[in-house]
Coordinates of C-alpha atoms in Angstrom, one line a residue:
X1 CA -20.9 -17.0 5.7
X2 CA -24.0 -16.7 4.4
X3 CA -25.3 -18.6 1.4
X4 CA -27.0 -16.5 -1.2
X5 CA -28.0 -16.5 -4.2
X6 CA -25.9 -14.8 -7.0
X7 CA -27.3 -13.6 -10.4
X8 CA -25.5 -14.6 -13.8
X9 CA -25.3 -10.7 -14.1
X10 CA -23.6 -10.0 -10.7
X11 CA -21.4 -12.8 -11.8
X12 CA -20.3 -11.0 -14.9
X13 CA -20.2 -7.9 -12.8
X14 CA -17.9 -8.9 -10.7
X15 CA -16.0 -11.1 -13.2
X16 CA -15.2 -7.6 -14.9
X17 CA -14.1 -5.5 -11.5
X18 CA -11.8 -8.9 -11.0
X19 CA -10.0 -8.1 -14.2
X20 CA -9.4 -4.9 -13.4
X21 CA -8.7 -5.4 -9.7
X22 CA -4.6 -5.2 -9.4
X23 CA -2.7 -4.7 -6.6
X24 CA 1.0 -3.3 -6.2
X25 CA 3.4 -5.2 -4.0
X26 CA 6.3 -3.7 -2.2
X27 CA 9.6 -5.2 -2.7
X28 CA 10.2 -4.6 1.5
X29 CA 8.0 -7.0 2.1
X30 CA 9.8 -9.8 1.2
X31 CA 13.1 -9.0 3.3
X32 CA 14.1 -9.3 6.5
X33 CA 12.1 -6.7 8.6
X34 CA 11.3 -6.4 12.4
X35 CA 10.6 -4.0 15.2
X36 CA 12.4 -1.7 17.2
X37 CA 13.6 -3.8 19.4
X38 CA 15.1 -6.2 16.7
X39 CA 15.0 -9.0 14.3
X40 CA 13.3 -12.2 13.6
X41 CA 15.1 -13.8 11.0
X42 CA 13.4 -16.5 8.4
X43 CA 15.6 -18.4 6.5
X44 CA 13.4 -18.0 3.0
X45 CA 13.1 -14.2 2.9
X46 CA 14.7 -12.0 0.7
X47 CA 18.2 -10.6 0.8
X48 CA 19.0 -9.5 -3.1
X49 CA 17.0 -7.3 -5.3
X50 CA 16.3 -10.5 -7.5
X51 CA 15.2 -12.5 -4.7
X52 CA 12.9 -10.2 -4.2
X53 CA 11.6 -9.3 -7.8
X54 CA 11.3 -13.5 -7.9
X55 CA 9.2 -13.2 -4.8
X56 CA 7.1 -11.0 -6.2
X57 CA 6.9 -12.6 -9.2
X58 CA 5.7 -15.6 -8.1
X59 CA 2.4 -14.0 -6.2
X60 CA 1.6 -12.9 -9.0
X61 CA 1.7 -15.4 -11.2
X62 CA -0.5 -17.8 -8.0
X63 CA -2.8 -14.7 -7.9
X64 CA -3.5 -12.7 -11.3
X65 CA -3.3 -9.2 -9.2
X66 CA 0.2 -8.3 -8.9
X67 CA 1.9 -7.4 -12.1
X68 CA 4.1 -4.0 -10.0
X69 CA 5.9 -4.1 -7.3
X70 CA 7.0 -1.1 -5.3
X71 CA 10.7 -0.1 -4.6
X72 CA 12.5 1.4 -2.1
X73 CA 15.4 3.4 -3.7
X74 CA 18.2 2.9 -1.5
X75 CA 16.7 -0.7 -0.9
X76 CA 16.5 -2.2 -4.4
X77 CA 19.2 -0.1 -6.5
X78 CA 22.9 -0.1 -6.3
X79 CA 24.3 3.3 -7.0
X80 CA 25.7 3.7 -10.4
X81 CA 23.8 1.0 -11.9
X82 CA 21.2 1.5 -14.5
X83 CA 17.5 1.3 -13.6
X84 CA 17.2 -0.6 -16.7
X85 CA 19.4 -3.3 -15.1
X86 CA 16.2 -3.7 -12.8
X87 CA 13.5 -3.0 -15.3
X88 CA 14.5 -6.3 -17.2
X89 CA 14.8 -8.1 -13.7
X90 CA 11.6 -7.8 -13.3
X91 CA 10.8 -8.4 -16.1
X92 CA 12.4 -12.0 -16.2
X93 CA 10.3 -12.4 -13.3
X94 CA 6.4 -11.4 -15.7
X95 CA 6.5 -8.0 -13.1
X96 CA 6.9 -4.7 -14.0
X97 CA 8.3 -1.5 -11.3
X98 CA 5.4 0.3 -9.7
X99 CA 5.4 3.4 -6.8
X100 CA 9.4 4.4 -6.8
X101 CA 9.5 5.5 -2.5
X102 CA 11.9 7.6 -1.9
X103 CA 13.8 6.9 1.5
X104 CA 14.7 9.6 3.4
X105 CA 14.5 8.9 6.9
X106 CA 17.1 6.3 7.4
X107 CA 20.4 8.6 7.5
X108 CA 22.0 10.2 9.8
X109 CA 21.4 13.6 8.8
X110 CA 18.0 13.2 8.6
X111 CA 17.9 12.8 12.9
X112 CA 15.7 16.1 13.2
X113 CA 14.1 15.6 9.8
X114 CA 14.4 15.7 5.7
X115 CA 13.1 18.6 3.9
X116 CA 11.5 19.9 7.3
X117 CA 14.7 20.2 9.3
X118 CA 16.8 22.8 10.5
X119 CA 19.8 21.7 8.8
X120 CA 20.6 23.2 5.1
X121 CA 22.4 19.7 4.2
X122 CA 19.8 17.6 5.4
X123 CA 17.3 19.6 3.0
X124 CA 20.3 19.4 0.0
X125 CA 20.4 15.7 0.5
X126 CA 16.6 14.7 0.8
X127 CA 16.1 17.3 -2.2
X128 CA 19.1 15.4 -4.3
X129 CA 17.8 11.6 -3.4
X130 CA 14.1 12.6 -4.2
X131 CA 15.4 14.1 -7.6
X132 CA 17.6 10.8 -8.1
X133 CA 14.6 8.5 -7.6
X134 CA 12.8 10.5 -10.1
X135 CA 15.0 10.1 -13.1
X136 CA 15.0 6.2 -11.8
X137 CA 10.8 6.6 -12.4
X138 CA 11.5 7.9 -15.3
X139 CA 14.0 5.4 -16.4
X140 CA 11.8 2.5 -15.8
X141 CA 8.6 4.8 -16.8
X142 CA 7.0 4.7 -13.1
X143 CA 3.2 5.8 -12.8
X144 CA 4.4 7.0 -8.8
X145 CA 6.4 8.7 -6.6
X146 CA 5.4 7.7 -3.1
X147 CA 6.2 10.2 -0.5
X148 CA 6.1 9.4 3.2
X149 CA 8.0 11.5 5.3
X150 CA 9.4 10.6 9.1
X151 CA 10.0 14.7 10.0
X152 CA 8.6 15.8 13.1
X153 CA 9.3 17.0 16.6
X154 CA 9.2 14.9 20.0
X155 CA 9.2 18.1 22.3
X156 CA 7.3 21.3 22.3
X157 CA 9.2 24.9 21.2
X158 CA 11.5 21.8 19.7
X159 CA 11.7 23.4 16.3
X160 CA 9.4 26.0 14.6
X161 CA 6.4 24.0 12.7
X162 CA 5.5 27.4 10.1
X163 CA 9.1 27.4 8.8
X164 CA 8.9 23.5 8.3
X165 CA 5.6 23.6 6.5
X166 CA 6.8 26.5 4.4
X167 CA 9.9 24.5 3.9
X168 CA 8.0 21.6 2.9
X169 CA 5.5 22.7 0.6
X170 CA 8.2 24.5 -1.4
X171 CA 9.7 21.0 -1.5
X172 CA 7.0 19.4 -3.1
X173 CA 6.0 21.2 -5.5
X174 CA 9.5 21.6 -6.8
X175 CA 9.1 17.6 -6.6
X176 CA 6.1 18.0 -8.7
X177 CA 7.6 20.1 -11.5
X178 CA 10.4 18.0 -12.0
X179 CA 8.3 14.9 -12.4
X180 CA 7.5 13.5 -16.1
X181 CA 4.2 14.1 -16.9
X182 CA 3.2 10.6 -16.7
X183 CA 3.9 10.6 -12.9
X184 CA 1.6 11.3 -9.7
X185 CA 2.9 12.4 -6.5
X186 CA 1.3 10.6 -4.1
X187 CA 1.6 12.3 -0.4
X188 CA 1.0 9.8 2.8
X189 CA 0.4 10.7 6.2
X190 CA 0.5 9.2 9.5
X191 CA 0.1 10.8 12.9
X192 CA 2.7 9.8 15.0
X193 CA 5.4 7.7 15.5
X194 CA 8.6 8.2 14.9
X195 CA 7.9 11.5 15.7
X196 CA 6.1 12.1 19.2
X197 CA 4.8 15.3 19.7
X198 CA 4.1 16.4 16.3
X199 CA 4.5 14.9 12.3
X200 CA 4.9 17.3 9.9
X201 CA 2.3 15.4 7.3
X202 CA -0.4 14.3 10.6
X203 CA -3.5 13.4 8.7
X204 CA -5.2 13.5 5.2
X205 CA -6.8 17.0 5.7
X206 CA -3.4 18.3 5.2
X207 CA -1.7 15.8 2.9
X208 CA -4.8 17.3 0.7
X209 CA -3.7 21.0 1.4
X210 CA 0.1 19.8 0.7
X211 CA -0.8 18.4 -2.7
X212 CA -2.9 21.2 -3.7
X213 CA 0.1 23.2 -2.8
X214 CA 2.1 21.0 -5.1
X215 CA 0.3 20.7 -8.4
X216 CA -2.5 19.0 -10.0
X217 CA -0.7 15.9 -10.5
X218 CA -0.6 15.4 -6.6
X219 CA -3.1 13.3 -4.6
X220 CA -3.4 11.8 -1.5
X221 CA -1.9 8.2 -0.2
X222 CA -4.3 6.3 2.8
X223 CA -2.4 3.9 4.8
X224 CA -4.9 2.0 6.5
X225 CA -2.5 1.9 9.6
X226 CA -2.2 5.6 9.5
X227 CA -4.9 6.4 11.5
X228 CA -6.0 6.9 15.1
X229 CA -7.9 4.8 17.1
X230 CA -11.2 5.3 15.8
X231 CA -11.1 7.4 12.8
X232 CA -13.7 6.6 10.0
X233 CA -11.2 5.9 7.4
X234 CA -14.3 5.1 4.6
X235 CA -15.6 8.4 5.4
X236 CA -11.9 9.9 4.0
X237 CA -11.9 7.6 1.3
X238 CA -15.3 9.4 0.2
X239 CA -14.4 12.7 0.7
X240 CA -11.2 12.6 -1.2
X241 CA -12.9 10.8 -3.7
X242 CA -15.7 13.3 -4.2
X243 CA -12.3 16.2 -4.6
X244 CA -10.5 13.6 -6.9
X245 CA -7.9 14.0 -4.6
X246 CA -7.6 10.1 -3.4
X247 CA -4.7 8.7 -5.5
X248 CA -4.3 5.1 -3.9
X249 CA -3.8 3.2 -1.1
X250 CA -1.4 1.1 1.3
X251 CA -3.4 -1.8 2.6
X252 CA -2.2 -3.2 6.3
X253 CA -4.5 -4.5 9.2
X254 CA -3.3 -3.5 13.1
X255 CA -5.1 -3.5 15.9
X256 CA -3.3 -0.4 18.0
X257 CA -0.9 1.4 15.2
X258 CA 1.1 0.7 12.3
X259 CA 1.1 -2.8 13.0
X260 CA 1.9 -3.7 9.4
X261 CA -0.4 -7.0 10.0
X262 CA -2.0 -8.8 7.3
X263 CA -5.1 -7.3 5.5
X264 CA -8.0 -8.3 6.9
X265 CA -6.6 -10.3 9.6
X266 CA -8.2 -7.9 12.4
X267 CA -11.2 -6.1 11.1
X268 CA -11.4 -7.2 7.0
X269 CA -15.3 -5.2 7.8
X270 CA -13.2 -1.9 7.4
X271 CA -11.8 -2.8 4.3
X272 CA -15.1 -4.3 2.9
X273 CA -16.1 -1.0 4.2
X274 CA -13.6 0.8 1.8
X275 CA -13.8 -0.9 -1.3
X276 CA -18.2 -0.5 -1.0
X277 CA -17.4 3.6 -0.9
X278 CA -15.7 3.1 -4.2
X279 CA -18.2 1.4 -6.1
X280 CA -20.6 3.8 -4.8
X281 CA -18.0 6.3 -6.4
X282 CA -18.1 4.4 -9.2
X283 CA -21.9 4.0 -9.5
X284 CA -23.0 7.4 -8.5
X285 CA -20.5 9.1 -11.0
X286 CA -19.6 6.2 -13.7
X287 CA -16.3 6.8 -13.8
X288 CA -13.4 4.9 -12.9
X289 CA -10.8 6.6 -10.2
X290 CA -8.0 5.0 -11.3
X291 CA -6.7 4.8 -8.0
X292 CA -3.2 2.9 -7.1
X293 CA -4.1 0.0 -5.0
X294 CA -0.6 -1.0 -3.0
X295 CA 0.0 -3.7 0.2
X296 CA 2.5 -2.1 2.4
X297 CA 3.0 -4.8 5.1
X298 CA 6.6 -6.5 6.8
X299 CA 5.8 -9.5 8.2
X300 CA 8.7 -10.5 11.0
X301 CA 6.2 -13.9 12.1
X302 CA 4.6 -14.9 8.8
X303 CA 6.3 -16.8 6.3
X304 CA 7.1 -13.8 4.3
X305 CA 5.6 -14.8 0.4
X306 CA 3.0 -17.0 2.1
X307 CA 1.6 -13.4 4.0
X308 CA 1.6 -11.7 0.6
X309 CA -0.2 -14.4 -1.3
X310 CA -3.0 -14.7 1.7
X311 CA -3.2 -10.3 1.7
X312 CA -4.2 -10.5 -2.2
X313 CA -6.7 -13.6 -1.9
X314 CA -8.0 -11.7 1.4
X315 CA -8.1 -8.3 -0.9
X316 CA -9.8 -9.9 -3.8
X317 CA -12.4 -11.5 -1.7
X318 CA -13.8 -7.9 0.1
X319 CA -13.3 -6.7 -3.4
X320 CA -15.7 -8.9 -5.2
X321 CA -17.6 -9.0 -1.7
X322 CA -18.4 -5.4 -2.5
X323 CA -19.6 -5.3 -6.4
X324 CA -22.6 -7.2 -5.0
X325 CA -24.4 -4.2 -3.3
X326 CA -27.2 -3.2 -5.6
X327 CA -26.9 0.3 -5.7
X328 CA -30.3 1.1 -7.0
X329 CA -32.0 -1.0 -4.2
X330 CA -30.0 0.7 -1.3
X331 CA -30.5 4.0 -2.6
X332 CA -34.3 3.2 -2.9
X333 CA -33.8 1.9 0.9
X334 CA -31.9 5.3 2.0
X335 CA -34.6 7.7 0.2
X336 CA -36.8 5.8 2.4
X337 CA -34.9 6.0 6.0
X338 CA -35.0 2.7 6.2
X339 CA -31.8 2.1 7.9
X340 CA -31.8 -1.4 9.0
X341 CA -32.7 -2.3 5.5
X342 CA -29.7 -0.5 4.3
X343 CA -27.0 -1.8 6.6
X344 CA -28.7 -5.6 6.1
X345 CA -27.9 -4.8 2.6
X346 CA -24.2 -4.0 3.2
X347 CA -23.8 -6.9 5.6
X348 CA -25.3 -9.6 3.2
X349 CA -22.8 -8.2 0.7
X350 CA -20.2 -8.3 3.0
X351 CA -20.9 -11.7 4.5
X352 CA -21.7 -13.9 1.0
X353 CA -19.3 -16.2 0.2
X354 CA -17.2 -15.4 -2.6
X355 CA -15.3 -18.2 -2.5
X356 CA -17.4 -20.4 -5.7
X357 CA -17.3 -17.1 -7.5
X358 CA -13.2 -16.3 -6.8
X359 CA -13.0 -19.8 -8.1
X360 CA -14.4 -19.6 -10.9
X361 CA -13.0 -16.3 -11.7
X362 CA -9.4 -17.6 -10.6
X363 CA -10.1 -21.3 -13.6
X364 CA -11.5 -18.8 -16.2
X365 CA -8.0 -17.3 -16.0
X366 CA -6.3 -21.0 -15.6
X367 CA -5.2 -20.1 -12.0
X368 CA -5.5 -22.6 -8.9
X369 CA -8.8 -21.9 -6.6
X370 CA -7.0 -21.1 -3.9
X371 CA -3.8 -19.5 -4.3
X372 CA -2.5 -19.8 -0.6
X373 CA -3.3 -23.3 -1.0
X374 CA -1.5 -23.9 -4.4
X375 CA 1.6 -22.2 -2.6
X376 CA 1.2 -24.5 0.7
X377 CA 1.5 -27.7 -1.3
X378 CA 4.1 -26.7 -3.7
X379 CA 7.1 -26.9 -0.9
X380 CA 8.8 -23.8 -2.7
X381 CA 9.5 -21.7 0.5
X382 CA 11.4 -24.5 2.3
X383 CA 13.1 -24.6 -1.3
X384 CA 14.2 -21.0 -1.1
X385 CA 14.5 -21.6 2.6
X386 CA 17.6 -23.9 1.7
X387 CA 19.1 -21.9 -1.3
X388 CA 18.7 -18.9 0.1
X389 CA 20.6 -20.2 3.4
X390 CA 23.3 -22.2 1.2
X391 CA 23.5 -18.5 -0.4
X392 CA 23.8 -16.5 2.7
X393 CA 27.1 -19.0 3.8
X394 CA 28.8 -18.7 0.7
X395 CA 28.3 -14.7 0.5
X396 CA 29.6 -14.8 4.4
X397 CA 26.2 -13.3 5.3
X398 CA 25.5 -13.6 9.1
X399 CA 21.7 -13.6 10.4
X400 CA 22.2 -11.6 13.6
X401 CA 20.4 -8.3 14.7
X402 CA 19.2 -6.6 18.1
X403 CA 18.3 -3.7 19.7
X404 CA 21.5 -2.6 21.2

C-alpha cells in the first residue's frame, strides 16, 4: 500500500462520502447455500427469517453501512403472515426491509420459463407472484422491486424468441404500472446459467431496452458477476449513468462465471474502477445518481457473517479510494494526452492505504476500527453455532442435501 499524504480537505470529502455510502445485504446470504452438486453446512447459518435479520443487523452494527436487507419473497415471507410483522422484526434488529425480490425460478411450473414460458399457467403464476411481491413492497415501504429471471432456452429452435421478448415486455410494463409511486423496477441481466443456449435478458443492452419499454421508473441493475470474461464493466456503468438508466448494483467477485465470491477477493482494482466512474460522473454533473448498492453473495465455505463483514469493509475501502482521485488534475493530464500520468493518478489513489482514514471515520461514528477483527474477537459466531444447533435439534431439522 502506498504511503500517501491525504490532505484535510480530502479527508473531509472521504468522510462525507462514507457517511452517504450504504450497501444492502441479502437475507439469503446468511442461510445455508451451495452449488448444484450439494451444500456444505455451517452450524451458525441462519434457518429462520429472524436469524437472517439478526445477522444482517449485526453486520450493520459492526460496519455502520448496512441499514437495509434485501428479501426473497418465497424464502422470507410466510403465506398469510402480514409483511408488517417482518418490518417490525427487522426494526428490532436495527435495520429495515430493502429491495423486494420475487422468486419466479424454482417452482416446477417454471421449467420452461416464467413470463416467457410457452405455458400460460406459468406466465400467470409469475405475474400473480410478482404482483403479490409488489404489495408486500408497498406494505413495508420498499423502494425497489428487483427482477432477475432464469428464463431462457437450452437448444436452437426450442422456443420462439420473438414471442418470448414480446411477452416479457408486456409483463414488465404491467409490473411497472402496478408499483407504488416511490418504487423503482430494477432489471437484472445475465448472459447464461441456468439457460445455456439463450437467456431472455442476456446483457445490459437488452436490460436497458426492457427498462425503457417498462416505464420511467425502471432502470438497469448491474450484477458484477453476470458478465462474460473480459467485459469492461466500468464502461457499461459510465454509459448507463450518462443515460440516467443505472439503478444499482449486486456486488460480488468471480474468477470464471457467477461465482458469488467475496467482493474484491479476486480483482479489487475492477471494483475500484467502477467506483471511480461513479465518482467521475458526480464530478462531471454535480449530481448524486442515487444508486442502490447491494451485496449478492452466497458463501458455502467462508463463515457467512464474517464474509459479509469482510465484503462491506472491502467495499468501504475501495469506495474511499475512489474519492481520493484529484478530478481537476486528472482532467488536465487527459487534455494533454498524458496517458501514463493519468493512469498513474488512478493507480496512486487505488494503492493508497485508506485503513487509517477509514478507522478515523469509524471512531467518529463510535465503531470499532476493524469490523472483521471485532467480529472474530467477539466469539459471536461460535455462540450462534451452539444456539442454532440446539434449535435445529429441538425442531427436528436435519442438515442434509446432495446432488442426487
